[in-house]
PDB file of C-alpha atoms and ligand atoms in Angstrom:
ATOM      1  CA  MET A   1    -160.366-144.787 134.599  1.00  0.00           C
ATOM      2  CA  SER A   2    -157.252-146.884 134.150  1.00  0.00           C
ATOM      3  CA  GLU A   3    -155.267-146.539 130.933  1.00  0.00           C
ATOM      4  CA  PHE A   4    -156.144-149.170 128.298  1.00  0.00           C
ATOM      5  CA  THR A   5    -153.171-151.415 127.688  1.00  0.00           C
ATOM      6  CA  ARG A   6    -152.660-154.380 125.438  1.00  0.00           C
ATOM      7  CA  ARG A   7    -150.826-157.521 126.552  1.00  0.00           C
ATOM      8  CA  ASP A   8    -147.607-156.342 124.904  1.00  0.00           C
ATOM      9  CA  GLY A   9    -148.003-152.757 126.168  1.00  0.00           C
ATOM     10  CA  ARG A  10    -148.961-151.259 122.788  1.00  0.00           C
ATOM     11  CA  LYS A  11    -151.492-148.480 122.323  1.00  0.00           C
ATOM     12  CA  PRO A  12    -154.696-149.446 120.442  1.00  0.00           C
ATOM     13  CA  ASP A  13    -153.447-147.804 117.218  1.00  0.00           C
ATOM     14  CA  GLU A  14    -149.828-148.951 117.508  1.00  0.00           C
ATOM     15  CA  LEU A  15    -148.357-151.445 115.027  1.00  0.00           C
ATOM     16  CA  ARG A  16    -145.725-154.013 115.966  1.00  0.00           C
ATOM     17  CA  PRO A  17    -142.163-153.372 114.711  1.00  0.00           C
ATOM     18  CA  ILE A  18    -141.933-154.199 110.992  1.00  0.00           C
ATOM     19  CA  LYS A  19    -138.905-155.387 108.989  1.00  0.00           C
ATOM     20  CA  MET A  20    -138.944-155.855 105.206  1.00  0.00           C
ATOM     21  CA  LYS A  21    -136.411-157.116 102.697  1.00  0.00           C
ATOM     22  CA  VAL A  22    -136.538-157.918  98.976  1.00  0.00           C
ATOM     23  CA  GLY A  23    -134.248-160.139  96.907  1.00  0.00           C
ATOM     24  CA  VAL A  24    -133.760-162.749  99.625  1.00  0.00           C
ATOM     25  CA  LEU A  25    -133.872-165.853  97.369  1.00  0.00           C
ATOM     26  CA  ASP A  26    -131.553-166.413  94.400  1.00  0.00           C
ATOM     27  CA  LYS A  27    -133.634-169.039  92.576  1.00  0.00           C
ATOM     28  CA  ALA A  28    -136.933-167.125  92.445  1.00  0.00           C
ATOM     29  CA  ASP A  29    -137.765-164.324  89.965  1.00  0.00           C
ATOM     30  CA  GLY A  30    -138.895-162.191  92.874  1.00  0.00           C
ATOM     31  CA  SER A  31    -138.736-162.629  96.628  1.00  0.00           C
ATOM     32  CA  ALA A  32    -139.389-160.809  99.867  1.00  0.00           C
ATOM     33  CA  TYR A  33    -139.300-161.314 103.623  1.00  0.00           C
ATOM     34  CA  VAL A  34    -141.585-159.512 106.060  1.00  0.00           C
ATOM     35  CA  GLU A  35    -141.460-159.601 109.833  1.00  0.00           C
ATOM     36  CA  GLN A  36    -144.268-157.984 111.810  1.00  0.00           C
ATOM     37  CA  GLY A  37    -143.676-158.551 115.505  1.00  0.00           C
ATOM     38  CA  GLY A  38    -143.532-162.341 115.955  1.00  0.00           C
ATOM     39  CA  THR A  39    -144.992-163.077 112.509  1.00  0.00           C
ATOM     40  CA  LYS A  40    -142.358-163.985 109.896  1.00  0.00           C
ATOM     41  CA  VAL A  41    -143.229-164.604 106.255  1.00  0.00           C
ATOM     42  CA  LEU A  42    -141.129-165.439 103.210  1.00  0.00           C
ATOM     43  CA  VAL A  43    -142.503-165.128  99.657  1.00  0.00           C
ATOM     44  CA  ALA A  44    -141.147-166.409  96.335  1.00  0.00           C
ATOM     45  CA  VAL A  45    -142.615-165.342  92.980  1.00  0.00           C
ATOM     46  CA  TYR A  46    -142.056-167.107  89.641  1.00  0.00           C
ATOM     47  CA  GLY A  47    -143.137-165.787  86.264  1.00  0.00           C
ATOM     48  CA  PRO A  48    -144.694-164.730  84.092  1.00  0.00           C
ATOM     49  CA  ARG A  49    -143.830-168.221  82.800  1.00  0.00           C
ATOM     50  CA  GLU A  50    -145.394-170.954  80.662  1.00  0.00           C
ATOM     51  CA  VAL A  51    -148.436-172.633  82.250  1.00  0.00           C
ATOM     52  CA  HIS A  52    -148.384-176.360  82.993  1.00  0.00           C
ATOM     53  CA  PRO A  53    -150.761-178.003  82.277  1.00  0.00           C
ATOM     54  CA  ARG A  54    -151.170-175.832  79.176  1.00  0.00           C
ATOM     55  CA  HIS A  55    -154.972-175.950  79.038  1.00  0.00           C
ATOM     56  CA  LEU A  56    -155.038-173.781  82.187  1.00  0.00           C
ATOM     57  CA  GLY A  57    -153.585-170.852  80.206  1.00  0.00           C
ATOM     58  CA  LEU A  58    -155.871-168.017  79.092  1.00  0.00           C
ATOM     59  CA  PRO A  59    -155.585-166.573  75.547  1.00  0.00           C
ATOM     60  CA  GLU A  60    -155.827-162.940  76.647  1.00  0.00           C
ATOM     61  CA  SER A  61    -154.372-162.843  80.126  1.00  0.00           C
ATOM     62  CA  ALA A  62    -151.919-164.328  82.576  1.00  0.00           C
ATOM     63  CA  ILE A  63    -153.279-166.429  85.438  1.00  0.00           C
ATOM     64  CA  VAL A  64    -152.191-166.049  89.055  1.00  0.00           C
ATOM     65  CA  ARG A  65    -151.692-169.045  91.335  1.00  0.00           C
ATOM     66  CA  CYS A  66    -150.927-168.815  95.022  1.00  0.00           C
ATOM     67  CA  ARG A  67    -149.944-171.258  97.721  1.00  0.00           C
ATOM     68  CA  TYR A  68    -150.107-170.097 101.350  1.00  0.00           C
ATOM     69  CA  HIS A  69    -148.366-172.588 103.602  1.00  0.00           C
ATOM     70  CA  MET A  70    -147.542-172.644 107.301  1.00  0.00           C
ATOM     71  CA  ALA A  71    -144.232-174.340 108.031  1.00  0.00           C
ATOM     72  CA  PRO A  72    -144.563-177.215 110.558  1.00  0.00           C
ATOM     73  CA  PHE A  73    -142.269-175.225 112.902  1.00  0.00           C
ATOM     74  CA  SER A  74    -144.284-171.979 112.571  1.00  0.00           C
ATOM     75  CA  THR A  75    -146.622-172.713 115.491  1.00  0.00           C
ATOM     76  CA  LYS A  76    -146.193-173.987 119.065  1.00  0.00           C
ATOM     77  CA  GLU A  77    -147.940-177.283 118.327  1.00  0.00           C
ATOM     78  CA  ARG A  78    -146.359-178.834 115.237  1.00  0.00           C
ATOM     79  CA  LYS A  79    -148.642-178.119 112.282  1.00  0.00           C
ATOM     80  CA  SER A  80    -149.086-180.961 109.817  1.00  0.00           C
ATOM     81  CA  PRO A  81    -147.299-180.125 106.543  1.00  0.00           C
ATOM     82  CA  THR A  82    -150.334-181.254 104.502  1.00  0.00           C
ATOM     83  CA  PRO A  83    -152.519-178.323 103.381  1.00  0.00           C
ATOM     84  CA  THR A  84    -155.434-177.634 105.718  1.00  0.00           C
ATOM     85  CA  ARG A  85    -158.786-176.161 104.660  1.00  0.00           C
ATOM     86  CA  ARG A  86    -157.652-172.871 106.212  1.00  0.00           C
ATOM     87  CA  GLU A  87    -154.491-172.835 104.072  1.00  0.00           C
ATOM     88  CA  ILE A  88    -156.501-173.572 100.910  1.00  0.00           C
ATOM     89  CA  GLU A  89    -158.894-170.722 101.755  1.00  0.00           C
ATOM     90  CA  LEU A  90    -156.080-168.280 102.544  1.00  0.00           C
ATOM     91  CA  SER A  91    -154.287-169.178  99.287  1.00  0.00           C
ATOM     92  CA  LYS A  92    -157.424-168.096  97.384  1.00  0.00           C
ATOM     93  CA  VAL A  93    -157.950-164.963  99.476  1.00  0.00           C
ATOM     94  CA  ILE A  94    -154.318-163.835  99.062  1.00  0.00           C
ATOM     95  CA  LYS A  95    -154.377-164.498  95.320  1.00  0.00           C
ATOM     96  CA  GLU A  96    -157.529-162.408  94.913  1.00  0.00           C
ATOM     97  CA  ALA A  97    -156.116-159.576  97.037  1.00  0.00           C
ATOM     98  CA  LEU A  98    -153.108-159.324  94.688  1.00  0.00           C
ATOM     99  CA  ALA A  99    -154.425-160.260  91.220  1.00  0.00           C
ATOM    100  CA  SER A 100    -156.457-157.075  90.712  1.00  0.00           C
ATOM    101  CA  THR A 101    -153.272-154.943  90.831  1.00  0.00           C
ATOM    102  CA  ILE A 102    -151.304-156.996  88.276  1.00  0.00           C
ATOM    103  CA  MET A 103    -151.475-156.016  84.576  1.00  0.00           C
ATOM    104  CA  LEU A 104    -152.397-159.550  83.580  1.00  0.00           C
ATOM    105  CA  ASP A 105    -153.343-158.752  79.976  1.00  0.00           C
ATOM    106  CA  LEU A 106    -149.683-158.013  79.179  1.00  0.00           C
ATOM    107  CA  TYR A 107    -148.770-161.697  79.537  1.00  0.00           C
ATOM    108  CA  PRO A 108    -151.351-163.957  77.816  1.00  0.00           C
ATOM    109  CA  ARG A 109    -150.997-167.757  78.207  1.00  0.00           C
ATOM    110  CA  THR A 110    -148.611-167.424  81.149  1.00  0.00           C
ATOM    111  CA  THR A 111    -148.797-167.954  84.893  1.00  0.00           C
ATOM    112  CA  ILE A 112    -147.510-165.969  87.841  1.00  0.00           C
ATOM    113  CA  ASP A 113    -146.914-168.287  90.794  1.00  0.00           C
ATOM    114  CA  ILE A 114    -146.758-166.945  94.339  1.00  0.00           C
ATOM    115  CA  PHE A 115    -145.501-169.053  97.251  1.00  0.00           C
ATOM    116  CA  VAL A 116    -146.210-167.669 100.718  1.00  0.00           C
ATOM    117  CA  GLU A 117    -144.346-169.538 103.424  1.00  0.00           C
ATOM    118  CA  VAL A 118    -145.178-168.663 107.029  1.00  0.00           C
ATOM    119  CA  LEU A 119    -142.011-169.275 109.039  1.00  0.00           C
ATOM    120  CA  GLN A 120    -143.454-168.095 112.349  1.00  0.00           C
ATOM    121  CA  ALA A 121    -147.127-167.397 113.075  1.00  0.00           C
ATOM    122  CA  ASP A 122    -148.194-164.800 115.631  1.00  0.00           C
ATOM    123  CA  GLY A 123    -151.331-163.216 114.183  1.00  0.00           C
ATOM    124  CA  GLY A 124    -151.879-161.476 110.863  1.00  0.00           C
ATOM    125  CA  THR A 125    -150.085-164.024 108.706  1.00  0.00           C
ATOM    126  CA  ARG A 126    -152.393-163.521 105.683  1.00  0.00           C
ATOM    127  CA  CYS A 127    -151.775-159.758 105.887  1.00  0.00           C
ATOM    128  CA  ALA A 128    -147.987-160.078 106.224  1.00  0.00           C
ATOM    129  CA  GLY A 129    -148.178-162.624 103.360  1.00  0.00           C
ATOM    130  CA  ILE A 130    -150.000-160.126 101.111  1.00  0.00           C
ATOM    131  CA  THR A 131    -147.571-157.300 101.976  1.00  0.00           C
ATOM    132  CA  ALA A 132    -144.575-159.575 101.279  1.00  0.00           C
ATOM    133  CA  ALA A 133    -146.098-161.012  98.080  1.00  0.00           C
ATOM    134  CA  SER A 134    -146.693-157.521  96.693  1.00  0.00           C
ATOM    135  CA  LEU A 135    -143.024-156.685  97.368  1.00  0.00           C
ATOM    136  CA  ALA A 136    -141.916-159.951  95.718  1.00  0.00           C
ATOM    137  CA  LEU A 137    -144.072-159.210  92.631  1.00  0.00           C
ATOM    138  CA  ALA A 138    -142.470-155.767  92.361  1.00  0.00           C
ATOM    139  CA  HIS A 139    -139.035-157.347  92.802  1.00  0.00           C
ATOM    140  CA  ALA A 140    -139.866-159.787  89.973  1.00  0.00           C
ATOM    141  CA  GLY A 141    -140.474-156.733  87.758  1.00  0.00           C
ATOM    142  CA  ILE A 142    -144.139-157.590  87.192  1.00  0.00           C
ATOM    143  CA  PRO A 143    -146.116-154.479  86.145  1.00  0.00           C
ATOM    144  CA  MET A 144    -148.791-153.480  88.663  1.00  0.00           C
ATOM    145  CA  ILE A 145    -151.110-150.506  88.993  1.00  0.00           C
ATOM    146  CA  ASP A 146    -150.152-150.160  92.678  1.00  0.00           C
ATOM    147  CA  LEU A 147    -148.627-152.082  95.572  1.00  0.00           C
ATOM    148  CA  VAL A 148    -150.871-153.933  98.032  1.00  0.00           C
ATOM    149  CA  SER A 149    -150.411-153.340 101.749  1.00  0.00           C
ATOM    150  CA  ALA A 150    -152.306-155.279 104.385  1.00  0.00           C
ATOM    151  CA  CYS A 151    -152.993-155.167 108.115  1.00  0.00           C
ATOM    152  CA  ALA A 152    -155.570-156.634 110.479  1.00  0.00           C
ATOM    153  CA  VAL A 153    -157.674-154.605 112.898  1.00  0.00           C
ATOM    154  CA  GLY A 154    -160.073-155.920 115.508  1.00  0.00           C
ATOM    155  CA  LYS A 155    -161.949-155.459 118.749  1.00  0.00           C
ATOM    156  CA  TRP A 156    -160.280-156.691 121.906  1.00  0.00           C
ATOM    157  CA  ASN A 157    -161.554-155.997 125.427  1.00  0.00           C
ATOM    158  CA  GLY A 158    -164.143-153.599 123.968  1.00  0.00           C
ATOM    159  CA  ARG A 159    -161.620-151.453 122.089  1.00  0.00           C
ATOM    160  CA  ILE A 160    -160.727-151.203 118.407  1.00  0.00           C
ATOM    161  CA  ILE A 161    -157.078-152.176 117.962  1.00  0.00           C
ATOM    162  CA  VAL A 162    -154.648-152.566 115.075  1.00  0.00           C
ATOM    163  CA  ASP A 163    -152.270-155.416 114.156  1.00  0.00           C
ATOM    164  CA  LEU A 164    -153.460-158.195 116.498  1.00  0.00           C
ATOM    165  CA  THR A 165    -150.996-160.714 117.896  1.00  0.00           C
ATOM    166  CA  GLY A 166    -151.894-164.426 117.824  1.00  0.00           C
ATOM    167  CA  GLU A 167    -152.999-164.183 121.472  1.00  0.00           C
ATOM    168  CA  GLU A 168    -155.162-161.105 120.794  1.00  0.00           C
ATOM    169  CA  ASP A 169    -156.610-162.872 117.749  1.00  0.00           C
ATOM    170  CA  GLU A 170    -157.640-165.809 119.947  1.00  0.00           C
ATOM    171  CA  GLU A 171    -159.216-163.591 122.616  1.00  0.00           C
ATOM    172  CA  CYS A 172    -160.771-160.877 120.442  1.00  0.00           C
ATOM    173  CA  GLU A 173    -164.448-160.102 119.916  1.00  0.00           C
ATOM    174  CA  ALA A 174    -163.809-159.388 116.213  1.00  0.00           C
ATOM    175  CA  ASP A 175    -160.937-159.367 113.754  1.00  0.00           C
ATOM    176  CA  MET A 176    -160.860-157.821 110.309  1.00  0.00           C
ATOM    177  CA  PRO A 177    -157.971-158.251 107.886  1.00  0.00           C
ATOM    178  CA  VAL A 178    -157.817-155.460 105.270  1.00  0.00           C
ATOM    179  CA  ALA A 179    -155.649-155.121 102.139  1.00  0.00           C
ATOM    180  CA  LEU A 180    -155.402-151.824 100.298  1.00  0.00           C
ATOM    181  CA  MET A 181    -153.686-150.340  97.262  1.00  0.00           C
ATOM    182  CA  PRO A 182    -151.984-147.576  99.244  1.00  0.00           C
ATOM    183  CA  SER A 183    -151.686-144.939  96.492  1.00  0.00           C
ATOM    184  CA  LEU A 184    -154.973-145.579  94.673  1.00  0.00           C
ATOM    185  CA  GLU A 185    -156.834-146.168  97.964  1.00  0.00           C
ATOM    186  CA  ARG A 186    -158.684-149.206  96.639  1.00  0.00           C
ATOM    187  CA  VAL A 187    -159.555-152.089  98.940  1.00  0.00           C
ATOM    188  CA  THR A 188    -158.606-155.533  97.588  1.00  0.00           C
ATOM    189  CA  LEU A 189    -159.485-157.595 100.663  1.00  0.00           C
ATOM    190  CA  ILE A 190    -161.764-157.144 103.637  1.00  0.00           C
ATOM    191  CA  GLN A 191    -162.901-159.975 105.879  1.00  0.00           C
ATOM    192  CA  LEU A 192    -164.659-159.820 109.220  1.00  0.00           C
ATOM    193  CA  ASN A 193    -164.826-162.496 111.894  1.00  0.00           C
ATOM    194  CA  GLY A 194    -167.048-161.627 114.856  1.00  0.00           C
ATOM    195  CA  ARG A 195    -169.319-158.640 115.358  1.00  0.00           C
ATOM    196  CA  LEU A 196    -168.863-154.872 115.125  1.00  0.00           C
ATOM    197  CA  THR A 197    -171.446-152.078 115.283  1.00  0.00           C
ATOM    198  CA  PRO A 198    -171.521-149.770 112.215  1.00  0.00           C
ATOM    199  CA  ASP A 199    -169.572-147.118 114.205  1.00  0.00           C
ATOM    200  CA  GLU A 200    -167.004-149.665 115.361  1.00  0.00           C
ATOM    201  CA  PHE A 201    -166.694-150.945 111.808  1.00  0.00           C
ATOM    202  CA  LEU A 202    -165.929-147.426 110.539  1.00  0.00           C
ATOM    203  CA  GLU A 203    -163.398-146.814 113.314  1.00  0.00           C
ATOM    204  CA  ALA A 204    -161.722-150.160 112.577  1.00  0.00           C
ATOM    205  CA  PHE A 205    -161.739-149.587 108.826  1.00  0.00           C
ATOM    206  CA  ASN A 206    -160.182-146.116 109.149  1.00  0.00           C
ATOM    207  CA  LEU A 207    -157.512-147.535 111.445  1.00  0.00           C
ATOM    208  CA  ALA A 208    -156.771-150.286 108.898  1.00  0.00           C
ATOM    209  CA  VAL A 209    -156.471-147.751 106.053  1.00  0.00           C
ATOM    210  CA  LYS A 210    -154.012-145.676 108.131  1.00  0.00           C
ATOM    211  CA  ALA A 211    -151.964-148.803 108.944  1.00  0.00           C
ATOM    212  CA  CYS A 212    -151.951-150.002 105.310  1.00  0.00           C
ATOM    213  CA  LYS A 213    -150.787-146.589 104.082  1.00  0.00           C
ATOM    214  CA  TYR A 214    -147.963-146.620 106.617  1.00  0.00           C
ATOM    215  CA  ILE A 215    -146.997-150.159 105.525  1.00  0.00           C
ATOM    216  CA  GLY A 216    -147.163-148.949 101.890  1.00  0.00           C
ATOM    217  CA  GLU A 217    -144.582-146.259 102.694  1.00  0.00           C
ATOM    218  CA  LEU A 218    -142.304-148.913 104.241  1.00  0.00           C
ATOM    219  CA  GLN A 219    -142.713-151.102 101.122  1.00  0.00           C
ATOM    220  CA  LYS A 220    -141.758-148.210  98.836  1.00  0.00           C
ATOM    221  CA  ALA A 221    -138.746-147.330 101.007  1.00  0.00           C
ATOM    222  CA  THR A 222    -137.644-150.998 100.982  1.00  0.00           C
ATOM    223  CA  LEU A 223    -137.816-151.194  97.168  1.00  0.00           C
ATOM    224  CA  ARG A 224    -136.112-147.810  96.764  1.00  0.00           C
ATOM    225  CA  SER A 225    -133.171-148.732  98.997  1.00  0.00           C
ATOM    226  CA  TYR A 226    -132.801-152.144  97.269  1.00  0.00           C
ATOM    227  CA  TYR A 227    -132.539-150.565  93.807  1.00  0.00           C
ATOM    228  CA  GLU A 228    -130.304-147.726  95.022  1.00  0.00           C
ATOM    229  CA  LYS A 229    -127.894-150.321  96.379  1.00  0.00           C
ATOM    230  CA  ILE A 230    -127.888-152.168  93.038  1.00  0.00           C
ATOM    231  CA  LYS A 231    -127.286-148.876  91.208  1.00  0.00           C
ATOM    232  CA  GLU A 232    -124.319-148.106  93.476  1.00  0.00           C
ATOM    233  CA  GLU A 233    -122.868-151.597  92.849  1.00  0.00           C
ATOM    234  CA  VAL A 234    -123.225-151.198  89.061  1.00  0.00           C
ATOM    235  CA  LEU A 235    -121.590-147.761  89.140  1.00  0.00           C
ATOM    236  CA  TYR A 236    -118.780-149.088  91.354  1.00  0.00           C
ATOM    237  CA  GLU A 237    -118.057-151.944  88.910  1.00  0.00           C
ATOM    238  CA  GLN A 238    -117.809-149.584  85.897  1.00  0.00           C
TER     239      GLN A 238
HETATM  240  P1  ADP B   1    -154.082-164.770 110.340  1.00  0.00           P
HETATM  241  O1  ADP B   1    -152.753-165.397 110.623  1.00  0.00           O
HETATM  242  O2  ADP B   1    -154.164-164.156 108.979  1.00  0.00           O
HETATM  243  O3  ADP B   1    -154.495-163.799 111.426  1.00  0.00           O
HETATM  244  P2  ADP B   1    -156.082-166.612 111.442  1.00  0.00           P
HETATM  245  O4  ADP B   1    -157.005-165.552 111.968  1.00  0.00           O
HETATM  246  O5  ADP B   1    -156.688-167.841 110.844  1.00  0.00           O
HETATM  247  O6  ADP B   1    -155.147-165.965 110.289  1.00  0.00           O
HETATM  248  O7  ADP B   1    -155.074-167.061 112.547  1.00  0.00           O
HETATM  249  C1  ADP B   1    -154.680-166.212 113.569  1.00  0.00           C
HETATM  250  C2  ADP B   1    -153.457-166.757 114.256  1.00  0.00           C
HETATM  251  O8  ADP B   1    -153.769-167.994 114.896  1.00  0.00           O
HETATM  252  C3  ADP B   1    -152.286-167.085 113.329  1.00  0.00           C
HETATM  253  O9  ADP B   1    -151.537-165.965 112.933  1.00  0.00           O
HETATM  254  C4  ADP B   1    -151.504-168.009 114.226  1.00  0.00           C
HETATM  255  O10 ADP B   1    -150.761-167.260 115.176  1.00  0.00           O
HETATM  256  C5  ADP B   1    -152.615-168.810 114.906  1.00  0.00           C
HETATM  257  N1  ADP B   1    -152.878-170.062 114.158  1.00  0.00           N
HETATM  258  C6  ADP B   1    -153.577-170.212 113.025  1.00  0.00           C
HETATM  259  N2  ADP B   1    -153.600-171.492 112.616  1.00  0.00           N
HETATM  260  C7  ADP B   1    -152.869-172.186 113.518  1.00  0.00           C
HETATM  261  C8  ADP B   1    -152.509-173.563 113.693  1.00  0.00           C
HETATM  262  N3  ADP B   1    -152.870-174.497 112.825  1.00  0.00           N
HETATM  263  N4  ADP B   1    -151.765-173.875 114.772  1.00  0.00           N
HETATM  264  C9  ADP B   1    -151.387-172.946 115.668  1.00  0.00           C
HETATM  265  N5  ADP B   1    -151.688-171.638 115.565  1.00  0.00           N
HETATM  266  C10 ADP B   1    -152.424-171.254 114.516  1.00  0.00           C
END
């Protein structure tokens, strides 16, 4: 039997190369950039800050708002800059995947605003957006019970694979984005397009958990090296 290969030569359980950076925007309270293969996402976080309009504020908790947006230059065919139904849905999904980790009751009557900007789309943009947004929230100093790490899995050519490219996403029999709190092992997002048998679902889910935990380690290392660099700069200035 011939060896199973994906279009880009990866093994079924192999992720694309990942780059992460925090503190990439001066004007935002928190920011992060994540690159996963050809997918490039930039996130800015503002808050906790006063809510406008004020009646949206909650007396005992902060609210979270999220805007997921694909830049017109992020796809081959120019995407209209006006929000599509897909972008409105993904904004809600990303917000919900992150909100359960934030200690919202510490900041009543405030809002935390998350802007996810997809600079280049090649599969898994909601997952890269969640991973980057969690980093940006941490960079903004917002207390959370854990990070959130996300990765898609799916079934392509009869096999369960991790981290689908845009092309694999188009051709696949099923795709399933998963977001996980990597230390607490709690799922904050799971969606499934297509069909999987119960055994395939379990295989895919376990693969997603493994990928999310690996991404969680990269997130922690990114934050650690950012703050170590700041510490060195402060010590150098003294
Ligand atoms: P995700 O990016 O989270 O996987 P989808 O499954 O909706 O979300 O999209 C899969 C991929 O399809 C995207 O990452 C992108 O590469 C491509 N895609 C989505 N929407 C568009 C669009 N409007 N124009 C061109 N490509 C798109």
